Coordinates of C-alpha atoms and ligand atoms in Angstrom, one line a residue:
M24 CA 0.0 0.0 0.0
Q25 CA 1.7 3.2 -1.1
R26 CA -0.6 6.1 -1.7
R27 CA -3.8 7.4 -0.4
T28 CA -6.8 7.4 -2.8
L29 CA -10.2 8.9 -2.6
L30 CA -12.9 6.9 -4.3
R31 CA -16.0 9.0 -4.7
T32 CA -19.0 7.0 -5.8
A33 CA -22.0 9.1 -6.5
A34 CA -22.5 10.8 -9.9
G35 CA -19.6 8.7 -11.2
A36 CA -16.6 7.3 -9.5
V37 CA -13.5 9.4 -9.2
A38 CA -10.3 7.7 -8.2
G39 CA -7.3 9.8 -7.5
F40 CA -5.2 11.2 -4.7
A41 CA -6.9 12.5 -1.6
A42 CA -5.6 16.0 -1.0
A43 CA -6.4 16.3 2.7
V44 CA -7.7 13.2 4.3
R45 CA -7.1 12.5 7.9
P46 CA -4.5 9.9 8.7
V47 CA -5.7 6.3 8.8
L48 CA -4.1 3.2 10.3
A49 CA -2.7 0.7 7.8
A50 CA -5.5 -1.4 6.3
D51 CA -8.1 0.9 7.8
A52 CA -10.7 2.8 5.8
D53 CA -12.6 6.0 6.5
I54 CA -15.9 6.0 4.6
E55 CA -18.4 8.8 4.3
V56 CA -22.0 8.3 3.1
T57 CA -24.2 11.1 2.0
P58 CA -27.8 10.2 1.1
R59 CA -28.9 12.4 -1.8
P60 CA -32.5 13.2 -2.5
E61 CA -31.5 14.0 -6.1
G62 CA -29.4 10.9 -6.6
D63 CA -30.1 8.7 -9.6
I64 CA -32.4 5.7 -9.1
I65 CA -30.6 2.4 -9.5
S66 CA -32.9 0.5 -11.9
P67 CA -33.8 -2.9 -10.6
H68 CA -33.1 -4.0 -14.2
I69 CA -29.4 -3.7 -13.5
Y70 CA -29.8 -7.0 -11.7
G71 CA -31.1 -8.7 -14.8
H72 CA -30.5 -12.0 -16.6
F73 CA -29.6 -13.6 -19.9
I74 CA -30.5 -17.1 -21.0
E75 CA -29.6 -18.5 -24.5
H76 CA -30.0 -21.7 -26.4
L77 CA -26.4 -22.6 -25.8
G78 CA -25.1 -25.8 -24.3
T79 CA -27.3 -26.7 -21.4
V80 CA -28.6 -23.2 -20.4
I81 CA -32.2 -23.9 -21.6
Y82 CA -32.3 -27.7 -22.1
D83 CA -31.4 -29.4 -18.8
G84 CA -30.6 -26.1 -17.0
I85 CA -34.1 -24.5 -17.2
W86 CA -36.3 -26.8 -19.3
V87 CA -36.4 -30.3 -17.9
G88 CA -39.5 -31.3 -19.8
R89 CA -43.1 -31.9 -18.6
N90 CA -42.6 -35.6 -18.0
S91 CA -39.4 -35.2 -16.0
K92 CA -38.9 -36.7 -12.6
I93 CA -37.0 -33.5 -11.7
P94 CA -39.5 -31.3 -9.8
N95 CA -40.8 -28.8 -12.3
V96 CA -43.7 -26.5 -13.2
D97 CA -44.9 -27.3 -16.7
G98 CA -41.5 -28.5 -17.7
I99 CA -39.5 -25.7 -16.0
R100 CA -37.1 -26.6 -13.2
L101 CA -38.8 -25.8 -9.9
K102 CA -35.6 -24.9 -8.1
F103 CA -34.7 -22.4 -10.8
I104 CA -38.1 -20.7 -10.5
E105 CA -37.8 -20.5 -6.7
D106 CA -34.4 -19.1 -6.7
M107 CA -35.2 -16.5 -9.4
K108 CA -38.2 -15.4 -7.4
R109 CA -36.0 -15.1 -4.3
L110 CA -33.8 -12.7 -6.2
A111 CA -36.8 -10.8 -7.5
A112 CA -35.2 -11.4 -11.0
P113 CA -36.3 -8.3 -12.8
N114 CA -35.9 -9.5 -16.4
L115 CA -34.8 -12.3 -18.7
R116 CA -33.1 -11.7 -22.0
W117 CA -33.7 -14.5 -24.6
P118 CA -33.1 -16.3 -26.9
G119 CA -29.6 -15.1 -27.5
G120 CA -26.8 -14.1 -27.8
C121 CA -25.4 -15.4 -31.1
F122 CA -28.3 -17.9 -31.3
A123 CA -30.8 -15.0 -31.7
D124 CA -29.6 -14.1 -35.2
G125 CA -30.2 -17.6 -36.5
Y126 CA -33.5 -18.1 -34.7
H127 CA -36.8 -18.0 -36.4
W128 CA -39.5 -17.6 -33.8
R129 CA -42.2 -19.5 -35.7
D130 CA -40.1 -22.7 -35.3
G131 CA -40.9 -22.5 -31.6
I132 CA -44.7 -22.3 -31.6
G133 CA -47.5 -24.9 -32.1
S134 CA -47.7 -28.5 -31.0
A135 CA -44.3 -29.4 -29.4
T136 CA -44.1 -32.7 -31.4
A137 CA -44.7 -30.9 -34.7
R138 CA -42.0 -28.3 -34.2
P139 CA -39.0 -28.6 -36.6
R140 CA -35.6 -29.5 -35.6
T141 CA -33.3 -26.7 -36.7
Y142 CA -29.6 -25.8 -36.8
N143 CA -28.3 -24.2 -33.6
Y144 CA -25.4 -21.6 -34.0
W145 CA -23.6 -23.3 -31.1
Q146 CA -23.7 -26.9 -32.4
S147 CA -20.4 -26.6 -34.2
S148 CA -18.8 -25.7 -30.9
M149 CA -20.0 -28.8 -29.1
P150 CA -17.5 -31.7 -28.5
P151 CA -17.8 -34.6 -31.0
G152 CA -20.6 -37.0 -30.3
F153 CA -23.1 -34.4 -28.8
D154 CA -26.1 -33.5 -30.8
H155 CA -27.0 -29.9 -30.3
T156 CA -29.7 -29.6 -32.9
E157 CA -32.4 -27.2 -31.7
T158 CA -35.6 -29.1 -30.9
N159 CA -37.6 -25.9 -30.5
E160 CA -39.4 -27.4 -27.5
F161 CA -38.8 -24.2 -25.6
G162 CA -40.3 -21.4 -27.6
I163 CA -42.0 -18.0 -27.0
H164 CA -44.9 -19.5 -25.0
E165 CA -42.6 -21.5 -22.7
F166 CA -40.4 -18.5 -22.3
M167 CA -43.3 -16.2 -21.4
H168 CA -44.5 -18.8 -18.9
L169 CA -41.1 -18.8 -17.3
C170 CA -41.2 -15.0 -17.1
R171 CA -44.6 -15.1 -15.4
L172 CA -43.5 -17.9 -13.0
T173 CA -40.4 -15.9 -12.0
G174 CA -42.0 -12.4 -12.1
S175 CA -39.4 -11.3 -14.7
E176 CA -39.9 -8.9 -17.6
P177 CA -39.2 -10.4 -21.0
Y178 CA -36.4 -8.8 -23.1
L179 CA -36.4 -10.4 -26.6
A180 CA -33.5 -10.3 -29.0
A181 CA -34.8 -10.2 -32.6
N182 CA -33.1 -11.8 -35.5
V183 CA -31.4 -9.2 -37.7
G184 CA -28.5 -11.3 -39.0
S185 CA -30.6 -13.8 -40.9
G186 CA -34.1 -12.5 -40.4
S187 CA -36.1 -9.7 -42.0
P188 CA -38.1 -6.7 -40.8
R189 CA -41.2 -8.6 -41.7
E190 CA -40.3 -11.6 -39.5
F191 CA -39.5 -9.2 -36.7
H192 CA -42.8 -7.2 -37.0
D193 CA -44.8 -10.4 -37.1
W194 CA -43.2 -11.5 -33.9
V195 CA -44.1 -8.2 -32.3
Q196 CA -47.7 -8.6 -33.5
Y197 CA -47.8 -12.2 -32.3
C198 CA -46.6 -11.1 -28.8
N199 CA -48.4 -7.8 -28.4
A200 CA -51.5 -7.5 -30.6
P201 CA -54.8 -7.5 -28.6
P202 CA -57.1 -10.5 -29.2
G203 CA -59.6 -10.0 -32.0
T204 CA -57.3 -7.8 -34.0
V205 CA -54.7 -9.3 -36.4
S206 CA -54.6 -13.0 -37.4
L207 CA -51.3 -13.4 -35.4
A208 CA -53.2 -12.6 -32.2
A209 CA -55.7 -15.3 -33.0
E210 CA -52.8 -17.7 -33.7
R211 CA -51.3 -16.9 -30.3
A212 CA -54.6 -17.5 -28.7
A213 CA -54.9 -20.9 -30.5
N214 CA -51.5 -21.7 -29.1
G215 CA -52.7 -21.2 -25.5
D216 CA -52.2 -17.5 -24.8
K217 CA -55.2 -15.3 -25.5
A218 CA -53.9 -12.3 -23.6
P219 CA -51.0 -10.4 -25.2
F220 CA -47.6 -11.0 -23.8
G221 CA -47.0 -7.3 -23.5
V222 CA -43.3 -7.4 -24.4
K223 CA -41.7 -4.0 -23.9
Y224 CA -37.9 -4.6 -24.3
W225 CA -36.8 -5.5 -27.9
G226 CA -33.2 -5.9 -28.9
V227 CA -32.7 -5.3 -32.6
G228 CA -30.1 -7.9 -33.2
N229 CA -27.1 -9.0 -31.1
E230 CA -23.4 -8.4 -31.7
S231 CA -24.0 -7.3 -35.3
W232 CA -20.3 -6.6 -35.6
G233 CA -19.6 -10.4 -35.1
C234 CA -21.9 -13.4 -35.0
G235 CA -24.9 -11.2 -35.7
G236 CA -23.8 -10.4 -39.2
A237 CA -20.2 -9.2 -39.2
M238 CA -21.4 -5.7 -40.2
N239 CA -19.7 -2.4 -39.9
P240 CA -21.5 0.3 -37.9
G241 CA -22.9 2.0 -40.9
E242 CA -24.4 -1.2 -42.3
Y243 CA -26.0 -2.0 -39.0
A244 CA -27.4 1.5 -38.6
T245 CA -29.1 1.2 -42.0
L246 CA -30.6 -2.2 -40.9
Y247 CA -31.6 -0.7 -37.6
R248 CA -33.6 2.0 -39.3
R249 CA -35.3 -0.5 -41.6
F250 CA -36.2 -2.8 -38.7
I251 CA -37.7 -0.2 -36.5
T252 CA -39.4 2.3 -38.9
Q253 CA -42.5 0.2 -39.3
F254 CA -42.4 -1.4 -35.8
P255 CA -46.1 -2.3 -35.0
V256 CA -47.5 0.1 -32.4
Y257 CA -49.2 -1.8 -29.5
A258 CA -49.0 -1.4 -25.8
P259 CA -46.7 -1.3 -24.0
K260 CA -44.7 1.5 -25.6
P261 CA -41.6 -0.4 -26.9
Y262 CA -38.2 0.1 -25.5
L263 CA -35.8 -0.5 -28.5
V264 CA -32.3 -1.5 -27.9
A265 CA -29.6 -1.1 -30.7
V266 CA -26.5 -3.2 -30.9
G267 CA -23.5 -1.5 -29.3
P268 CA -19.9 -2.2 -29.0
R269 CA -17.6 -5.0 -28.0
G270 CA -16.6 -3.1 -24.9
H271 CA -13.9 -5.6 -23.8
S272 CA -11.9 -4.9 -27.0
K273 CA -8.5 -3.4 -26.3
D274 CA -9.6 -0.1 -27.9
M275 CA -13.0 -0.4 -26.2
D276 CA -14.6 -0.4 -29.7
I277 CA -15.4 3.4 -29.5
G278 CA -15.4 3.3 -33.3
W279 CA -18.6 1.3 -33.3
T280 CA -20.4 3.8 -31.2
T281 CA -19.3 6.9 -33.2
G282 CA -20.0 5.0 -36.5
F283 CA -23.4 3.9 -35.4
F284 CA -24.6 7.3 -34.1
E285 CA -23.1 9.1 -37.0
N286 CA -25.3 7.1 -39.4
M287 CA -28.4 8.0 -37.6
L288 CA -30.3 11.3 -38.0
P289 CA -31.7 12.9 -34.9
Q290 CA -35.2 11.5 -35.6
H291 CA -33.7 8.0 -35.8
R292 CA -31.6 8.5 -32.7
A293 CA -34.7 9.3 -30.8
R294 CA -35.8 5.7 -31.5
V295 CA -32.7 4.2 -29.8
D296 CA -33.9 3.9 -26.3
G297 CA -31.2 1.5 -25.2
Y298 CA -27.7 0.9 -26.5
S299 CA -26.3 -2.5 -25.8
L300 CA -22.7 -2.7 -24.4
H301 CA -21.1 -6.1 -24.0
F302 CA -18.2 -6.3 -21.5
Y303 CA -16.7 -9.7 -20.8
T304 CA -13.8 -10.0 -18.4
D305 CA -12.2 -11.8 -21.2
F306 CA -9.4 -14.3 -20.2
R307 CA -10.1 -16.7 -23.1
N308 CA -6.7 -16.2 -24.7
T309 CA -4.8 -16.6 -21.5
K310 CA -3.7 -19.6 -19.3
E311 CA -5.9 -18.5 -16.5
K312 CA -7.8 -21.3 -14.8
V313 CA -11.3 -21.0 -13.4
S314 CA -10.7 -23.1 -10.3
R315 CA -7.0 -23.0 -9.6
F316 CA -5.1 -19.7 -9.4
D317 CA -2.5 -17.8 -7.6
A318 CA -2.6 -14.3 -6.1
A319 CA -1.8 -12.6 -9.4
G320 CA -4.7 -14.5 -11.1
W321 CA -7.0 -13.4 -8.3
Y322 CA -6.2 -9.7 -8.6
D323 CA -6.0 -9.7 -12.4
V324 CA -9.5 -11.0 -12.8
I325 CA -11.0 -8.5 -10.3
R326 CA -9.0 -5.6 -11.7
E327 CA -10.1 -6.4 -15.2
G328 CA -13.7 -6.4 -14.0
L329 CA -13.2 -2.9 -12.7
R330 CA -12.2 -1.8 -16.2
T331 CA -15.9 -1.8 -17.1
E332 CA -16.1 1.6 -15.4
E333 CA -13.8 3.3 -17.9
V334 CA -15.6 1.6 -20.8
I335 CA -19.0 2.8 -19.6
E336 CA -17.7 6.4 -19.2
K337 CA -15.9 6.5 -22.6
H338 CA -19.0 5.2 -24.5
W339 CA -21.3 7.5 -22.6
T340 CA -19.1 10.5 -23.6
A341 CA -19.0 9.3 -27.2
M342 CA -22.8 8.9 -27.3
G343 CA -23.2 12.4 -25.7
A344 CA -21.6 14.0 -28.8
Y345 CA -24.7 12.9 -30.8
D346 CA -27.3 12.7 -28.1
K347 CA -26.9 15.8 -25.9
T348 CA -29.8 15.0 -23.7
H349 CA -28.7 11.4 -23.3
H350 CA -32.1 10.0 -24.3
T351 CA -30.3 6.7 -25.1
K352 CA -29.2 4.8 -22.0
L353 CA -26.7 1.9 -21.8
I354 CA -27.9 -1.7 -21.6
V355 CA -25.0 -3.9 -20.5
D356 CA -26.8 -6.9 -21.7
E357 CA -23.8 -9.3 -21.5
W358 CA -21.2 -9.1 -18.8
G359 CA -19.2 -11.6 -16.8
V360 CA -15.9 -13.5 -16.6
W361 CA -15.0 -15.7 -19.5
Y362 CA -12.2 -18.2 -18.9
P363 CA -10.4 -20.4 -21.4
P364 CA -12.1 -23.8 -22.1
G365 CA -11.1 -27.0 -20.4
E366 CA -12.9 -26.9 -17.0
E367 CA -16.5 -27.4 -18.1
T368 CA -18.7 -28.9 -15.5
A369 CA -19.5 -31.7 -18.0
P370 CA -18.5 -32.2 -21.6
N371 CA -21.8 -31.1 -23.1
H372 CA -22.1 -28.1 -20.8
L373 CA -20.6 -25.8 -23.3
L374 CA -19.0 -22.6 -21.8
S375 CA -19.9 -23.8 -18.2
Q376 CA -17.4 -22.8 -15.5
P377 CA -16.9 -23.9 -11.9
L378 CA -17.0 -20.4 -10.5
T379 CA -15.3 -19.5 -7.2
L380 CA -15.1 -16.9 -4.5
R381 CA -13.0 -14.8 -6.9
D382 CA -16.0 -14.6 -9.3
A383 CA -18.2 -13.5 -6.5
L384 CA -15.9 -10.6 -5.7
H385 CA -15.8 -9.8 -9.4
T386 CA -19.6 -9.7 -9.4
A387 CA -19.7 -7.4 -6.4
V388 CA -17.2 -4.9 -7.9
S389 CA -19.1 -4.9 -11.2
F390 CA -22.4 -4.2 -9.4
D391 CA -20.8 -1.4 -7.5
V392 CA -19.7 0.1 -10.9
F393 CA -23.2 -0.3 -12.3
N394 CA -24.8 1.3 -9.3
R395 CA -22.4 4.2 -9.3
H396 CA -23.4 4.8 -13.0
A397 CA -27.1 4.4 -12.4
G398 CA -27.9 7.5 -14.4
K399 CA -26.3 5.9 -17.5
I400 CA -27.3 2.3 -17.2
A401 CA -30.9 1.3 -17.6
M402 CA -30.3 -2.5 -17.6
A403 CA -27.6 -5.1 -17.2
N404 CA -27.9 -8.8 -17.9
V405 CA -25.4 -11.3 -16.5
A406 CA -24.0 -13.8 -19.1
Q407 CA -25.5 -16.2 -18.3
T408 CA -27.8 -17.1 -15.5
I409 CA -27.4 -20.9 -15.5
N410 CA -24.8 -23.4 -16.8
C411 CA -22.9 -20.9 -18.8
L412 CA -20.0 -18.4 -18.1
H413 CA -20.8 -16.2 -15.1
A414 CA -23.6 -18.4 -13.9
L415 CA -25.6 -18.1 -10.7
F416 CA -26.6 -21.7 -10.9
L417 CA -25.2 -25.0 -12.1
A418 CA -27.7 -27.9 -12.9
Q419 CA -27.2 -31.4 -14.3
G420 CA -30.3 -33.7 -14.3
D421 CA -31.5 -33.7 -10.7
R422 CA -28.4 -32.1 -9.4
Y423 CA -28.4 -28.4 -8.7
T424 CA -26.3 -25.8 -6.9
R425 CA -26.1 -22.0 -6.5
T426 CA -22.7 -20.6 -7.3
P427 CA -21.0 -17.9 -5.1
V428 CA -22.2 -15.4 -7.7
Y429 CA -25.8 -16.1 -6.8
H430 CA -25.1 -15.0 -3.2
V431 CA -23.8 -11.6 -4.4
F432 CA -27.0 -11.0 -6.3
E433 CA -28.9 -11.8 -3.1
M434 CA -26.7 -9.5 -1.0
Y435 CA -27.2 -6.6 -3.4
R436 CA -31.0 -6.8 -3.5
G437 CA -31.2 -3.7 -1.2
H438 CA -29.9 -1.6 -4.1
M439 CA -32.7 -2.5 -6.5
G440 CA -34.8 0.6 -7.1
G441 CA -32.8 2.5 -4.5
R442 CA -31.5 6.1 -4.8
L443 CA -27.8 6.3 -5.3
A444 CA -26.1 7.9 -2.3
Q445 CA -22.6 9.3 -2.3
L446 CA -20.0 7.0 -0.9
E447 CA -16.5 8.2 -0.3
I448 CA -13.9 5.7 0.6
R449 CA -10.6 7.0 1.9
T450 CA -8.0 4.3 2.0
P451 CA -4.5 3.8 0.7
E452 CA -4.4 2.2 -2.7
R453 CA -3.1 -1.3 -2.8
K454 CA -0.1 -2.7 -4.6
V455 CA -0.9 -6.2 -5.7
P456 CA 0.8 -9.0 -7.6
A457 CA -0.1 -9.2 -11.3
R458 CA 0.9 -11.5 -14.2
N459 CA 3.2 -8.9 -15.5
G460 CA 4.7 -7.8 -12.1
T461 CA 2.7 -5.6 -9.8
A462 CA -0.3 -3.4 -10.2
A463 CA -2.1 -0.8 -8.1
M464 CA -5.8 -1.1 -7.4
P465 CA -8.3 0.5 -5.1
A466 CA -8.2 -1.2 -1.7
L467 CA -12.0 -1.3 -1.5
S468 CA -14.9 -1.1 -3.8
G469 CA -18.4 0.0 -2.7
S470 CA -21.7 1.7 -3.4
A471 CA -24.6 2.9 -1.3
S472 CA -28.2 3.7 -1.9
T473 CA -31.3 4.6 0.1
R474 CA -34.9 3.4 -0.2
D475 CA -37.9 3.7 2.1
G476 CA -35.9 5.0 5.0
R477 CA -33.2 2.3 4.7
L478 CA -29.6 2.7 3.7
S479 CA -27.8 -0.2 1.8
I480 CA -24.1 -0.2 1.7
T481 CA -22.0 -2.8 -0.1
L482 CA -18.3 -3.1 0.2
T483 CA -15.7 -5.5 -1.2
N484 CA -12.3 -6.1 0.2
P485 CA -10.2 -7.9 -2.5
S486 CA -7.1 -8.2 -0.3
L487 CA -5.8 -11.7 0.1
D488 CA -3.8 -10.6 3.2
D489 CA -5.6 -8.0 5.3
A490 CA -8.9 -7.4 6.9
V491 CA -10.0 -3.8 6.7
A492 CA -11.5 -2.0 9.7
C493 CA -14.0 0.5 8.3
R494 CA -15.3 3.6 10.0
I495 CA -18.4 4.7 8.2
R496 CA -19.8 8.2 8.9
L497 CA -23.2 9.2 7.8
T498 CA -23.0 12.9 6.9
A499 CA -26.7 13.4 7.5
G500 CA -29.1 11.6 10.0
T501 CA -28.4 8.7 12.2
A502 CA -28.7 5.0 11.8
S503 CA -30.2 2.1 13.7
E504 CA -31.1 -1.5 13.3
A505 CA -27.9 -2.4 11.4
R506 CA -27.6 -5.8 9.8
A507 CA -24.5 -7.0 8.0
T508 CA -23.8 -10.0 5.9
V509 CA -20.5 -11.3 4.7
L510 CA -19.5 -13.6 1.9
T511 CA -16.0 -15.1 2.2
H512 CA -14.0 -18.3 2.7
S513 CA -10.6 -19.2 4.0
D514 CA -9.8 -20.7 0.5
K515 CA -9.8 -18.0 -2.2
A516 CA -10.7 -20.7 -4.8
A517 CA -13.6 -22.1 -2.7
R518 CA -16.7 -22.9 -4.7
N519 CA -20.0 -24.8 -4.4
T520 CA -20.4 -28.2 -6.0
F521 CA -23.4 -30.5 -6.3
D522 CA -22.0 -32.5 -3.3
H523 CA -21.2 -29.3 -1.3
P524 CA -23.6 -26.7 -2.4
D525 CA -23.2 -24.6 0.8
E526 CA -19.4 -24.4 0.8
V527 CA -19.5 -20.7 0.0
K528 CA -22.5 -18.9 1.5
P529 CA -23.2 -15.7 3.3
A530 CA -23.0 -15.4 7.1
P531 CA -24.0 -12.6 9.5
L532 CA -21.2 -10.2 10.3
S533 CA -20.9 -8.1 13.5
V534 CA -21.5 -4.3 12.9
T535 CA -21.7 -1.5 15.5
V536 CA -23.8 1.6 15.2
R537 CA -23.4 4.7 17.3
G538 CA -25.5 7.6 16.1
N539 CA -24.1 8.5 12.7
N540 CA -21.1 6.2 13.0
V541 CA -21.0 2.6 11.8
E542 CA -18.0 0.3 12.4
V543 CA -17.5 -2.9 10.6
T544 CA -14.4 -5.0 9.8
L545 CA -14.3 -6.5 6.3
P546 CA -12.5 -9.8 6.4
K547 CA -9.9 -10.4 3.8
Q548 CA -11.3 -11.6 0.4
S549 CA -14.8 -10.7 1.2
V550 CA -18.0 -9.0 0.1
V551 CA -20.1 -7.3 2.8
S552 CA -23.5 -5.8 2.6
I553 CA -24.9 -3.6 5.4
E554 CA -28.5 -2.6 5.8
L555 CA -29.4 0.2 8.1
R556 CA -32.5 2.0 9.1
L557 CA -32.1 5.8 8.8
T558 CA -33.6 7.9 11.6
Ligands
LIG626 O1 -22.7 -15.4 -23.9 C1 -22.1 -16.2 -24.8 C2 -22.0 -15.4 -26.2 O2 -21.1 -14.3 -26.0 C3 -23.2 -14.8 -26.7 O3 -24.0 -15.7 -27.5 C4 -22.7 -13.7 -27.6 O4 -23.6 -12.7 -27.8 C5 -21.4 -13.3 -26.9 O5 -20.3 -13.3 -27.8

């Protein structure tokens, strides 16, 4: 630890040198929290989800089939429904991902036995011997049923890469037209759903710079305009999301953002409500392992996760050059850690990863970044919810476990719909081992919000060596009824398995409140959430 930093986390995080902070003991932190009546609302949708027809995300993970012995509701895994309800999962993005731009929605309606078997984008990535042909058993009706069972809003990704405006508009009518109007509404009713689905969130393609069509931003902007100009107008008012950059590129892909907005006149820009940003903590081309790593690997992954802040800020600034009032908000609809292949939980569980405590801390620092930029981010969707990449759940047949990532989602629930408060962390910056020597990183990460007379504070201590004693001062009001929860483990690579599903789980943590002062010690390698009643 070499220098003092001040991390201010309200209208945007500012990390830098603290000019005049009072001296702190080594490994101690002074934190100041200021509730702000004018603070941005943290959209509950930031805690959103993404599920794709990829590997075993849908089939086996979520869809076990109506005749399965695995407890289910109309074919949907019961445990998954229960856990998503527990998290108040705000939304589900579906059907892809790359799969979306090869998906034709009509293949997934009508009698399940009559549905065609179709090519799945991901089948060529499956190991030899595994058939990944799409059965279309899980289509729009099954997806909407899942949304209703979990209380989540649907967010559909339309096929731009191999579809047409007509196919897209038909899907919109099929989903949203009131009964007794167009034929597609009658067809929906005949297939079991008389009432419109009321889909508000529509993604116009996915990764159109890559698997969604390998376009340049100008080509995509042209297609975006064609796809949305005759968008059928039904309730609810649509929220249209354009494909944005590959944020984890070395150059952050700013060229995509400027290229896209440049090719849109102001009247078109007004029809871009959301702008998708993908940010993977991308270790695919490294030797990093998911489940075995040293200190450098631990810090590298968490530090790379923090880079999302700069990516958000840079793209927001680039968008502002064309959209002065910032009508268009960011939708981080794919984020998470992506390790190299080789540690899948089973051979056919494509892109599944045995996530550890390290990934839980990565989740926490990512959420703190999203919270701190609540005014810019309307939604975020973890990639993906089950059996893939940054998963909250792993499932195989009748075996099921929550990963450490799940617990962070649960610990951050207090922020959903809360009003961003200012959080200033005064603590020396930390020098940490890195693959290429050493690196500096903030000693703590955090965010704070208020809602209904309650204050939620989340803090992460990434140190593998030191606990951090925190003195938190509320600059206005006093606190009572403090409750703190900690997620940690003595083994930095600890994880939950089917045989030991509770190896990593939250536990109560002692916290002291005296008037406007709160004292709590963050164990090393931990995530802590504190809930206080404001008086
Ligand atoms: O989440 C896995 C894949 O990552 C998605 O299908 C794609 O959009 C992204 O490249």
